[in-house]
CSV table of C-alpha atoms in Angstrom, one decimal:
chain,number,residue,atom,x,y,z
A,1,UNK,CA,-19.0,22.2,-3.9
A,2,UNK,CA,-18.0,19.4,-6.4
A,3,UNK,CA,-16.0,16.5,-5.1
A,4,UNK,CA,-12.6,16.1,-6.7
A,5,UNK,CA,-13.5,12.6,-7.7
A,6,UNK,CA,-16.7,13.7,-9.4
A,7,UNK,CA,-14.8,16.4,-11.2
A,8,UNK,CA,-12.2,13.8,-12.4
A,9,UNK,CA,-14.9,11.4,-13.5
A,10,UNK,CA,-16.7,14.1,-15.5
A,11,UNK,CA,-13.6,15.7,-16.8
A,12,UNK,CA,-10.9,13.0,-17.1
A,13,UNK,CA,-8.4,15.3,-18.8
A,14,UNK,CA,-8.2,17.4,-15.5
A,15,UNK,CA,-7.0,14.5,-13.4
A,16,UNK,CA,-3.3,15.3,-14.1
A,17,UNK,CA,-3.8,18.7,-12.6
A,18,UNK,CA,-5.8,17.6,-9.6
A,19,UNK,CA,-4.1,14.4,-8.5
A,20,UNK,CA,-0.8,14.3,-10.5
A,21,UNK,CA,-1.6,11.3,-12.7
A,22,UNK,CA,-3.7,10.8,-15.7
A,23,UNK,CA,-7.2,9.2,-15.6
A,24,UNK,CA,-6.1,5.7,-16.9
A,25,UNK,CA,-3.3,5.6,-14.4
A,26,UNK,CA,-5.7,6.6,-11.6
A,27,UNK,CA,-8.2,3.8,-12.6
A,28,UNK,CA,-5.3,1.2,-12.6
A,29,UNK,CA,-4.1,2.5,-9.3
A,30,UNK,CA,-7.6,2.3,-7.8
A,31,UNK,CA,-7.9,-1.4,-8.9
A,32,UNK,CA,-4.6,-2.3,-7.3
A,33,UNK,CA,-5.4,-0.4,-4.1
A,34,UNK,CA,-8.9,-1.9,-3.8
A,35,UNK,CA,-7.5,-5.4,-4.2
A,36,UNK,CA,-5.0,-4.7,-1.4
A,37,UNK,CA,-7.8,-3.2,0.7
A,38,UNK,CA,-9.9,-6.4,0.3
A,39,UNK,CA,-6.8,-8.5,1.3
A,40,UNK,CA,-6.2,-6.3,4.3
A,41,UNK,CA,-9.8,-6.5,5.4
A,42,UNK,CA,-9.7,-10.3,5.0
A,43,UNK,CA,-6.6,-10.4,7.3
A,44,UNK,CA,-8.4,-8.3,9.9
A,45,UNK,CA,-11.5,-10.4,9.6
A,46,UNK,CA,-9.5,-13.6,10.4
A,47,UNK,CA,-8.3,-12.2,13.7
A,48,UNK,CA,-11.5,-10.4,14.8
A,49,UNK,CA,-14.0,-11.7,17.3
A,50,UNK,CA,-17.4,-10.7,16.1
A,51,UNK,CA,-20.1,-9.3,18.4
A,52,UNK,CA,-22.2,-7.9,15.6
A,53,UNK,CA,-23.1,-10.1,12.6
A,54,UNK,CA,-21.1,-9.5,9.5
A,55,UNK,CA,-22.6,-6.7,7.4
A,56,UNK,CA,-24.0,-5.0,10.5
A,57,UNK,CA,-22.9,-1.7,11.9
A,58,UNK,CA,-22.3,1.6,10.2
A,59,UNK,CA,-21.5,1.7,6.5
A,60,UNK,CA,-18.3,3.6,5.5
A,61,UNK,CA,-18.8,7.2,4.7
A,62,UNK,CA,-16.6,7.2,1.6
A,63,UNK,CA,-15.9,4.5,-1.0
A,64,UNK,CA,-12.4,3.1,-1.6
A,65,UNK,CA,-12.2,5.1,-4.8
A,66,UNK,CA,-13.0,8.3,-2.9
A,67,UNK,CA,-10.5,7.4,-0.2
A,68,UNK,CA,-7.7,6.9,-2.8
A,69,UNK,CA,-8.7,10.1,-4.5
A,70,UNK,CA,-8.7,11.9,-1.1
A,71,UNK,CA,-5.2,10.6,-0.5
A,72,UNK,CA,-3.9,11.6,-3.9
A,73,UNK,CA,-5.5,15.1,-3.6
A,74,UNK,CA,-3.8,15.6,-0.2
A,75,UNK,CA,-0.4,14.4,-1.5
A,76,UNK,CA,-0.7,16.7,-4.6
A,77,UNK,CA,-2.4,19.8,-3.1
A,78,UNK,CA,-1.5,19.7,0.6
A,79,UNK,CA,-4.7,21.2,2.0
A,80,UNK,CA,-5.4,21.1,5.7
A,81,UNK,CA,-7.7,18.2,6.7
A,82,UNK,CA,-10.6,20.6,7.4
A,83,UNK,CA,-10.6,21.7,3.7
A,84,UNK,CA,-10.0,18.1,2.6
A,85,UNK,CA,-13.1,17.1,4.6
A,86,UNK,CA,-15.1,19.8,3.0
A,87,UNK,CA,-14.1,18.7,-0.4
A,88,UNK,CA,-15.2,15.1,0.2
A,89,UNK,CA,-18.2,16.0,2.5
A,90,UNK,CA,-16.8,14.3,5.6
A,91,UNK,CA,-15.4,15.6,8.9
A,92,UNK,CA,-11.7,16.6,9.2
A,93,UNK,CA,-11.2,13.6,11.6
A,94,UNK,CA,-12.6,11.2,9.0
A,95,UNK,CA,-10.5,12.8,6.3
A,96,UNK,CA,-7.4,12.4,8.5
A,97,UNK,CA,-8.3,8.7,9.2
A,98,UNK,CA,-9.0,8.0,5.6
A,99,UNK,CA,-5.8,9.5,4.5
A,100,UNK,CA,-3.7,7.6,7.0
A,101,UNK,CA,-5.5,4.3,6.1
A,102,UNK,CA,-5.1,4.7,2.3
A,103,UNK,CA,-1.5,6.1,2.4
A,104,UNK,CA,-0.4,2.9,4.2
A,105,UNK,CA,-2.0,0.8,1.4
A,106,UNK,CA,-0.5,3.0,-1.3
A,107,UNK,CA,3.0,2.6,0.3
A,108,UNK,CA,2.6,-1.1,-0.1
A,109,UNK,CA,1.6,-0.8,-3.8
A,110,UNK,CA,4.0,1.9,-4.9
A,111,UNK,CA,7.6,0.8,-5.7
A,112,UNK,CA,10.3,1.6,-3.3
A,113,UNK,CA,13.2,3.8,-4.2
A,114,UNK,CA,15.7,2.2,-6.5
A,115,UNK,CA,18.3,2.1,-3.7
A,116,UNK,CA,15.9,0.2,-1.4
A,117,UNK,CA,15.1,-2.2,-4.2
A,118,UNK,CA,18.7,-3.3,-4.7
A,119,UNK,CA,20.1,-3.0,-1.2
A,120,UNK,CA,20.1,-6.8,-0.7
A,121,UNK,CA,21.9,-7.5,-4.0
A,122,UNK,CA,25.4,-6.0,-3.7
A,123,UNK,CA,26.2,-6.3,-7.5
A,124,UNK,CA,23.0,-4.4,-8.5
A,125,UNK,CA,23.7,-1.9,-5.7
A,126,UNK,CA,27.2,-1.1,-6.9
A,127,UNK,CA,25.9,-0.8,-10.5
A,128,UNK,CA,23.2,1.7,-9.3
A,129,UNK,CA,25.8,3.7,-7.4
A,130,UNK,CA,28.0,3.8,-10.5
A,131,UNK,CA,25.1,5.1,-12.6
A,132,UNK,CA,24.0,7.7,-10.0
A,133,UNK,CA,27.6,8.9,-9.6
A,134,UNK,CA,27.5,10.0,-13.3
A,135,UNK,CA,24.9,12.7,-12.4
A,136,UNK,CA,25.8,16.1,-11.1
A,137,UNK,CA,23.7,17.6,-8.4
A,138,UNK,CA,23.5,21.4,-8.4
A,139,UNK,CA,21.9,23.1,-5.3
A,140,UNK,CA,20.9,26.7,-5.4
A,141,UNK,CA,20.8,28.0,-1.9
A,142,UNK,CA,20.0,31.7,-2.6
A,143,UNK,CA,17.0,33.0,-0.7
């Protein structure tokens, strides 16, 4: 079975279908997430007492790029973690752990909602409320 990341890299035009963003956006997103990942690892390293020398121990099973792709595939397709693990050739537990790690990093990178961004500035908040009140929301509740 071909990994979704391998498929995206060999057929960039299919990235929109698989992960919901185009290939250029994916690469930019990966760069930002990897930078935040390095910063987070440096913070962890500062507070960690080492028993094993740096560089020792088990290597990660998936690269940061694969972890980000795994997270985006899950958010787009919503497979169970067992299937996600099969897609990326890891266990379902590793898939779950990777998803939870990368989704926290992606939350830090992605912008907050417009309301959360302007909550502290009352003038901007009122302006946003005025703009949003101009829209009409229609809900269809038929089964």
